[in-house]
mmCIF file of C-alpha atoms and ligand atoms in Angstrom:
data_model
loop_
_atom_site.group_PDB
_atom_site.id
_atom_site.type_symbol
_atom_site.label_atom_id
_atom_site.label_comp_id
_atom_site.label_asym_id
_atom_site.label_seq_id
_atom_site.Cartn_x
_atom_site.Cartn_y
_atom_site.Cartn_z
ATOM 1 C CA UNK A 52 3.159 -15.918 -11.929
ATOM 2 C CA UNK A 53 6.744 -16.510 -13.100
ATOM 3 C CA UNK A 54 9.806 -15.133 -11.358
ATOM 4 C CA UNK A 55 13.510 -15.839 -11.103
ATOM 5 C CA UNK A 56 16.010 -15.308 -8.306
ATOM 6 C CA UNK A 57 19.229 -13.727 -9.575
ATOM 7 C CA UNK A 58 22.096 -11.638 -8.193
ATOM 8 C CA UNK A 59 21.486 -7.891 -7.854
ATOM 9 C CA UNK A 60 23.170 -5.652 -10.446
ATOM 10 C CA UNK A 61 23.718 -1.905 -10.470
ATOM 11 C CA UNK A 62 20.998 -1.459 -13.140
ATOM 12 C CA UNK A 63 18.495 -2.513 -10.441
ATOM 13 C CA UNK A 64 18.974 0.656 -8.362
ATOM 14 C CA UNK A 65 15.885 2.455 -9.730
ATOM 15 C CA UNK A 66 13.612 -0.570 -9.201
ATOM 16 C CA UNK A 67 15.005 -1.151 -5.731
ATOM 17 C CA UNK A 68 14.076 2.431 -4.813
ATOM 18 C CA UNK A 69 10.723 2.398 -6.650
ATOM 19 C CA UNK A 70 9.423 -0.799 -5.055
ATOM 20 C CA UNK A 71 11.363 -1.051 -1.802
ATOM 21 C CA UNK A 72 10.615 2.428 -0.460
ATOM 22 C CA UNK A 73 6.860 1.648 -0.179
ATOM 23 C CA UNK A 74 5.834 2.407 3.452
ATOM 24 C CA UNK A 75 3.712 -0.760 3.503
ATOM 25 C CA UNK A 76 7.042 -2.616 3.085
ATOM 26 C CA UNK A 77 9.401 -0.449 5.125
ATOM 27 C CA UNK A 78 7.102 -0.498 8.185
ATOM 28 C CA UNK A 79 7.658 -4.267 8.412
ATOM 29 C CA UNK A 80 11.436 -4.238 7.860
ATOM 30 C CA UNK A 81 14.520 -3.155 9.819
ATOM 31 C CA UNK A 82 15.442 0.534 9.894
ATOM 32 C CA UNK A 83 18.615 -0.436 7.979
ATOM 33 C CA UNK A 84 16.397 -1.480 5.073
ATOM 34 C CA UNK A 85 14.026 1.474 5.476
ATOM 35 C CA UNK A 86 16.936 3.920 5.102
ATOM 36 C CA UNK A 87 18.312 2.475 1.840
ATOM 37 C CA UNK A 88 16.443 4.590 -0.629
ATOM 38 C CA UNK A 89 18.826 7.140 -2.049
ATOM 39 C CA UNK A 90 20.782 6.324 -5.209
ATOM 40 C CA UNK A 91 23.996 6.328 -3.189
ATOM 41 C CA UNK A 92 22.764 3.987 -0.471
ATOM 42 C CA UNK A 93 20.922 1.654 -2.858
ATOM 43 C CA UNK A 94 24.100 1.383 -4.956
ATOM 44 C CA UNK A 95 26.156 0.620 -1.840
ATOM 45 C CA UNK A 96 23.621 -2.049 -0.841
ATOM 46 C CA UNK A 97 23.971 -3.778 -4.221
ATOM 47 C CA UNK A 98 27.769 -3.746 -3.862
ATOM 48 C CA UNK A 99 27.421 -5.253 -0.387
ATOM 49 C CA UNK A 100 24.906 -7.863 -1.601
ATOM 50 C CA UNK A 101 27.490 -9.207 -4.064
ATOM 51 C CA UNK A 102 30.489 -9.067 -1.719
ATOM 52 C CA UNK A 103 32.104 -11.784 0.375
ATOM 53 C CA UNK A 104 31.186 -15.456 0.680
ATOM 54 C CA UNK A 105 28.962 -15.184 3.757
ATOM 55 C CA UNK A 106 25.664 -14.433 2.046
ATOM 56 C CA UNK A 107 23.265 -15.279 -0.753
ATOM 57 C CA UNK A 108 21.415 -12.068 -1.606
ATOM 58 C CA UNK A 109 19.129 -12.260 -4.635
ATOM 59 C CA UNK A 110 16.598 -10.061 -6.322
ATOM 60 C CA UNK A 111 13.236 -11.441 -7.387
ATOM 61 C CA UNK A 112 12.910 -10.613 -11.072
ATOM 62 C CA UNK A 113 9.365 -10.384 -12.474
ATOM 63 C CA UNK A 114 8.559 -9.109 -15.988
ATOM 64 C CA UNK A 115 12.201 -8.105 -16.422
ATOM 65 C CA UNK A 116 12.270 -5.889 -13.311
ATOM 66 C CA UNK A 117 13.951 -6.312 -9.919
ATOM 67 C CA UNK A 118 10.732 -6.636 -7.909
ATOM 68 C CA UNK A 119 11.857 -7.730 -4.482
ATOM 69 C CA UNK A 120 14.708 -9.105 -2.462
ATOM 70 C CA UNK A 121 15.462 -12.305 -0.599
ATOM 71 C CA UNK A 122 18.642 -13.221 1.195
ATOM 72 C CA UNK A 123 20.369 -15.405 3.723
ATOM 73 C CA UNK A 124 23.272 -14.164 5.814
ATOM 74 C CA UNK A 125 25.685 -16.545 7.493
ATOM 75 C CA UNK A 126 26.179 -15.837 11.205
ATOM 76 C CA UNK A 127 29.532 -15.862 13.011
ATOM 77 C CA UNK A 128 31.362 -17.186 16.077
ATOM 78 C CA UNK A 129 29.284 -19.726 18.026
ATOM 79 C CA UNK A 130 26.361 -18.967 15.663
ATOM 80 C CA UNK A 131 28.372 -19.974 12.572
ATOM 81 C CA UNK A 132 26.029 -22.899 11.802
ATOM 82 C CA UNK A 133 23.099 -20.465 11.470
ATOM 83 C CA UNK A 134 21.927 -18.221 8.660
ATOM 84 C CA UNK A 135 19.331 -15.456 8.898
ATOM 85 C CA UNK A 136 16.677 -15.168 6.194
ATOM 86 C CA UNK A 137 15.006 -11.931 5.068
ATOM 87 C CA UNK A 138 12.709 -10.997 2.154
ATOM 88 C CA UNK A 139 10.300 -8.473 0.642
ATOM 89 C CA UNK A 140 8.241 -8.293 -2.518
ATOM 90 C CA UNK A 141 6.951 -5.359 -4.614
ATOM 91 C CA UNK A 142 3.331 -4.738 -3.614
ATOM 92 C CA UNK A 143 1.774 -5.295 -7.094
ATOM 93 C CA UNK A 144 2.819 -8.952 -6.827
ATOM 94 C CA UNK A 145 1.627 -9.788 -3.308
ATOM 95 C CA UNK A 146 -0.675 -12.772 -2.859
ATOM 96 C CA UNK A 147 0.582 -14.914 -5.747
ATOM 97 C CA UNK A 148 2.585 -17.384 -3.682
ATOM 98 C CA UNK A 149 5.886 -15.908 -4.915
ATOM 99 C CA UNK A 150 7.634 -15.469 -1.576
ATOM 100 C CA UNK A 151 6.541 -18.886 -0.287
ATOM 101 C CA UNK A 152 8.225 -20.442 -3.334
ATOM 102 C CA UNK A 153 11.243 -18.122 -3.207
ATOM 103 C CA UNK A 154 11.916 -19.041 0.435
ATOM 104 C CA UNK A 155 11.972 -22.740 -0.414
ATOM 105 C CA UNK A 156 14.415 -22.060 -3.270
ATOM 106 C CA UNK A 157 16.873 -19.903 -1.317
ATOM 107 C CA UNK A 158 16.812 -22.134 1.775
ATOM 108 C CA UNK A 159 17.649 -25.157 -0.373
ATOM 109 C CA UNK A 160 20.465 -23.169 -1.981
ATOM 110 C CA UNK A 161 21.712 -22.078 1.481
ATOM 111 C CA UNK A 162 21.822 -25.642 2.817
ATOM 112 C CA UNK A 163 23.756 -26.689 -0.304
ATOM 113 C CA UNK A 164 26.154 -23.745 -0.270
ATOM 114 C CA UNK A 165 26.932 -23.400 3.436
ATOM 115 C CA UNK A 166 27.829 -25.903 6.147
ATOM 116 C CA UNK A 167 24.902 -24.774 8.311
ATOM 117 C CA UNK A 168 22.234 -26.648 10.248
ATOM 118 C CA UNK A 169 19.698 -23.880 10.917
ATOM 119 C CA UNK A 170 18.000 -21.061 8.988
ATOM 120 C CA UNK A 171 15.871 -18.610 10.932
ATOM 121 C CA UNK A 172 13.687 -15.560 10.276
ATOM 122 C CA UNK A 173 12.441 -12.896 12.670
ATOM 123 C CA UNK A 174 9.109 -11.345 11.591
ATOM 124 C CA UNK A 175 7.349 -8.807 13.770
ATOM 125 C CA UNK A 176 4.413 -10.400 15.598
ATOM 126 C CA UNK A 177 2.136 -7.960 13.729
ATOM 127 C CA UNK A 178 3.277 -9.341 10.337
ATOM 128 C CA UNK A 179 0.810 -12.169 9.801
ATOM 129 C CA UNK A 180 1.497 -12.497 6.049
ATOM 130 C CA UNK A 181 5.187 -13.102 6.753
ATOM 131 C CA UNK A 182 4.367 -15.719 9.406
ATOM 132 C CA UNK A 183 2.091 -17.450 6.916
ATOM 133 C CA UNK A 184 4.770 -17.601 4.188
ATOM 134 C CA UNK A 185 7.275 -19.055 6.630
ATOM 135 C CA UNK A 186 4.788 -21.735 7.669
ATOM 136 C CA UNK A 187 4.018 -22.520 4.024
ATOM 137 C CA UNK A 188 7.773 -22.877 3.393
ATOM 138 C CA UNK A 189 8.121 -25.434 6.205
ATOM 139 C CA UNK A 190 9.377 -23.198 9.039
ATOM 140 C CA UNK A 191 8.317 -23.741 12.668
ATOM 141 C CA UNK A 192 7.587 -21.076 15.281
ATOM 142 C CA UNK A 193 10.292 -21.378 17.912
ATOM 143 C CA UNK A 194 9.969 -18.358 20.203
ATOM 144 C CA UNK A 195 8.417 -14.981 20.883
ATOM 145 C CA UNK A 196 10.637 -12.191 22.123
ATOM 146 C CA UNK A 197 8.413 -9.709 23.892
ATOM 147 C CA UNK A 198 8.828 -6.019 22.996
ATOM 148 C CA UNK A 199 12.257 -6.693 21.483
ATOM 149 C CA UNK A 200 11.663 -4.415 18.485
ATOM 150 C CA UNK A 201 11.351 -0.627 18.587
ATOM 151 C CA UNK A 202 9.997 0.470 15.208
ATOM 152 C CA UNK A 203 8.327 3.754 14.268
ATOM 153 C CA UNK A 204 8.102 4.746 17.938
ATOM 154 C CA UNK A 205 6.390 1.512 19.012
ATOM 155 C CA UNK A 206 7.510 -1.592 20.881
ATOM 156 C CA UNK A 207 6.696 -4.817 19.017
ATOM 157 C CA UNK A 208 7.137 -8.499 19.758
ATOM 158 C CA UNK A 209 9.516 -10.419 17.494
ATOM 159 C CA UNK A 210 8.916 -14.034 16.496
ATOM 160 C CA UNK A 211 11.612 -16.572 15.707
ATOM 161 C CA UNK A 212 10.810 -19.054 12.941
ATOM 162 C CA UNK A 213 13.279 -21.833 12.206
ATOM 163 C CA UNK A 214 14.053 -24.541 9.700
ATOM 164 C CA UNK A 215 16.664 -27.137 10.639
ATOM 165 C CA UNK A 216 18.647 -29.041 7.988
HETATM 166 C C1 LIG B 1394 5.147 -10.783 3.468
HETATM 167 C C2 LIG B 1394 5.373 -10.825 1.963
HETATM 168 C C3 LIG B 1394 6.839 -11.077 1.693
HETATM 169 C C4 LIG B 1394 4.526 -11.963 1.389
HETATM 170 O O1 LIG B 1394 4.814 -12.164 0.016
HETATM 171 P P1 LIG B 1394 3.755 -12.888 -0.964
HETATM 172 O O2 LIG B 1394 4.475 -13.353 -2.185
HETATM 173 O O3 LIG B 1394 2.583 -11.998 -1.132
HETATM 174 O O4 LIG B 1394 3.358 -14.149 -0.072
HETATM 175 P P2 LIG B 1394 2.557 -15.442 -0.547
HETATM 176 O O5 LIG B 1394 1.600 -15.044 -1.657
HETATM 177 O O6 LIG B 1394 3.535 -16.526 -0.821
HETATM 178 O O7 LIG B 1394 1.752 -15.827 0.767
HETATM 179 C C5 LIG B 1394 1.054 -14.861 1.530
HETATM 180 C C6 LIG B 1394 0.218 -15.626 2.521
HETATM 181 O O8 LIG B 1394 -0.113 -14.747 3.596
HETATM 182 C C7 LIG B 1394 -1.495 -14.581 3.648
HETATM 183 N N1 LIG B 1394 -1.726 -13.197 3.998
HETATM 184 C C8 LIG B 1394 -1.500 -12.092 3.269
HETATM 185 N N2 LIG B 1394 -1.830 -11.002 3.962
HETATM 186 C C9 LIG B 1394 -2.270 -11.438 5.154
HETATM 187 C C10 LIG B 1394 -2.748 -10.793 6.321
HETATM 188 N N3 LIG B 1394 -2.827 -9.460 6.397
HETATM 189 N N4 LIG B 1394 -3.104 -11.571 7.361
HETATM 190 C C11 LIG B 1394 -3.035 -12.916 7.299
HETATM 191 N N5 LIG B 1394 -2.548 -13.582 6.224
HETATM 192 C C12 LIG B 1394 -2.196 -12.845 5.178
HETATM 193 C C13 LIG B 1394 -2.004 -14.924 2.270
HETATM 194 O O9 LIG B 1394 -3.373 -15.312 2.327
HETATM 195 C C14 LIG B 1394 -1.078 -16.084 1.912
HETATM 196 O O10 LIG B 1394 -1.446 -17.277 2.560
HETATM 197 P P3 LIG B 1394 -2.331 -18.421 1.794
HETATM 198 O O11 LIG B 1394 -1.546 -18.842 0.596
HETATM 199 O O12 LIG B 1394 -2.485 -19.486 2.817
HETATM 200 O O13 LIG B 1394 -3.610 -17.767 1.398
HETATM 201 C C15 LIG B 1394 4.960 -9.499 1.263
HETATM 202 O O14 LIG B 1394 3.633 -9.240 1.652
HETATM 203 C C16 LIG B 1394 5.839 -8.334 1.654
HETATM 204 O O15 LIG B 1394 6.794 -8.006 0.961
HETATM 205 N N6 LIG B 1394 5.507 -7.647 2.760
HETATM 206 C C17 LIG B 1394 6.244 -6.474 3.234
HETATM 207 C C18 LIG B 1394 7.684 -6.797 3.677
HETATM 208 C C19 LIG B 1394 7.739 -7.907 4.689
HETATM 209 O O16 LIG B 1394 6.832 -8.074 5.493
HETATM 210 N N7 LIG B 1394 8.839 -8.674 4.662
HETATM 211 C C20 LIG B 1394 9.066 -9.726 5.644
HETATM 212 C C21 LIG B 1394 9.688 -9.155 6.894
HETATM 213 S S1 LIG B 1394 9.886 -10.438 8.115
#
């Protein structure tokens, strides 16, 4: 299945809300993401995604629609050589290898764009599909942070997956 990574634009607001607000997605993401789905907040997110020079935030376009998001965010201070990776995909397209390929593309772009030596991602320990895509994209499990996450009234372990330059 074909897809492209491209910058978000304001015309993507409706698709962002339609696909991103799916509880099967939001339950595996931060509360910041889960609370994005009003026109006002989704519009503000797209403005943020295209601001500054500390991030590469892209939408995953499939069949002409913004059908997911993937991004890396540069860290600061003593963590300035790190970037954090995050991603989600519209449910109709799960299981086609799209995110595994998209991670490889954005990580390569991040290592070319930023003077960083480490990209990391922090899936919940319950999110086996996300762990699998990170492994397929060449990431290594580095650590488990016990009960670090509090999501939907539950404590969850967080995993740290890393790819060094
Ligand atoms: C996780 C997610 C991004 C995966 O996207 P995707 O394009 O479907 O992923 P891929 O097709 O590249 O790979 C999925 C892999 O996970 C496996 N997988 C899927 N569901 C699984 C499950 N419940 N348990 C174990 N493995 C699972 C698939 O078999 C596949 O591995 P394989 O190629 O070895 O068979 C997508 O499911 C999603 O958006 N989930 C909700 C949001 C989310 O979890 N974001 C990440 C937060 S850290």
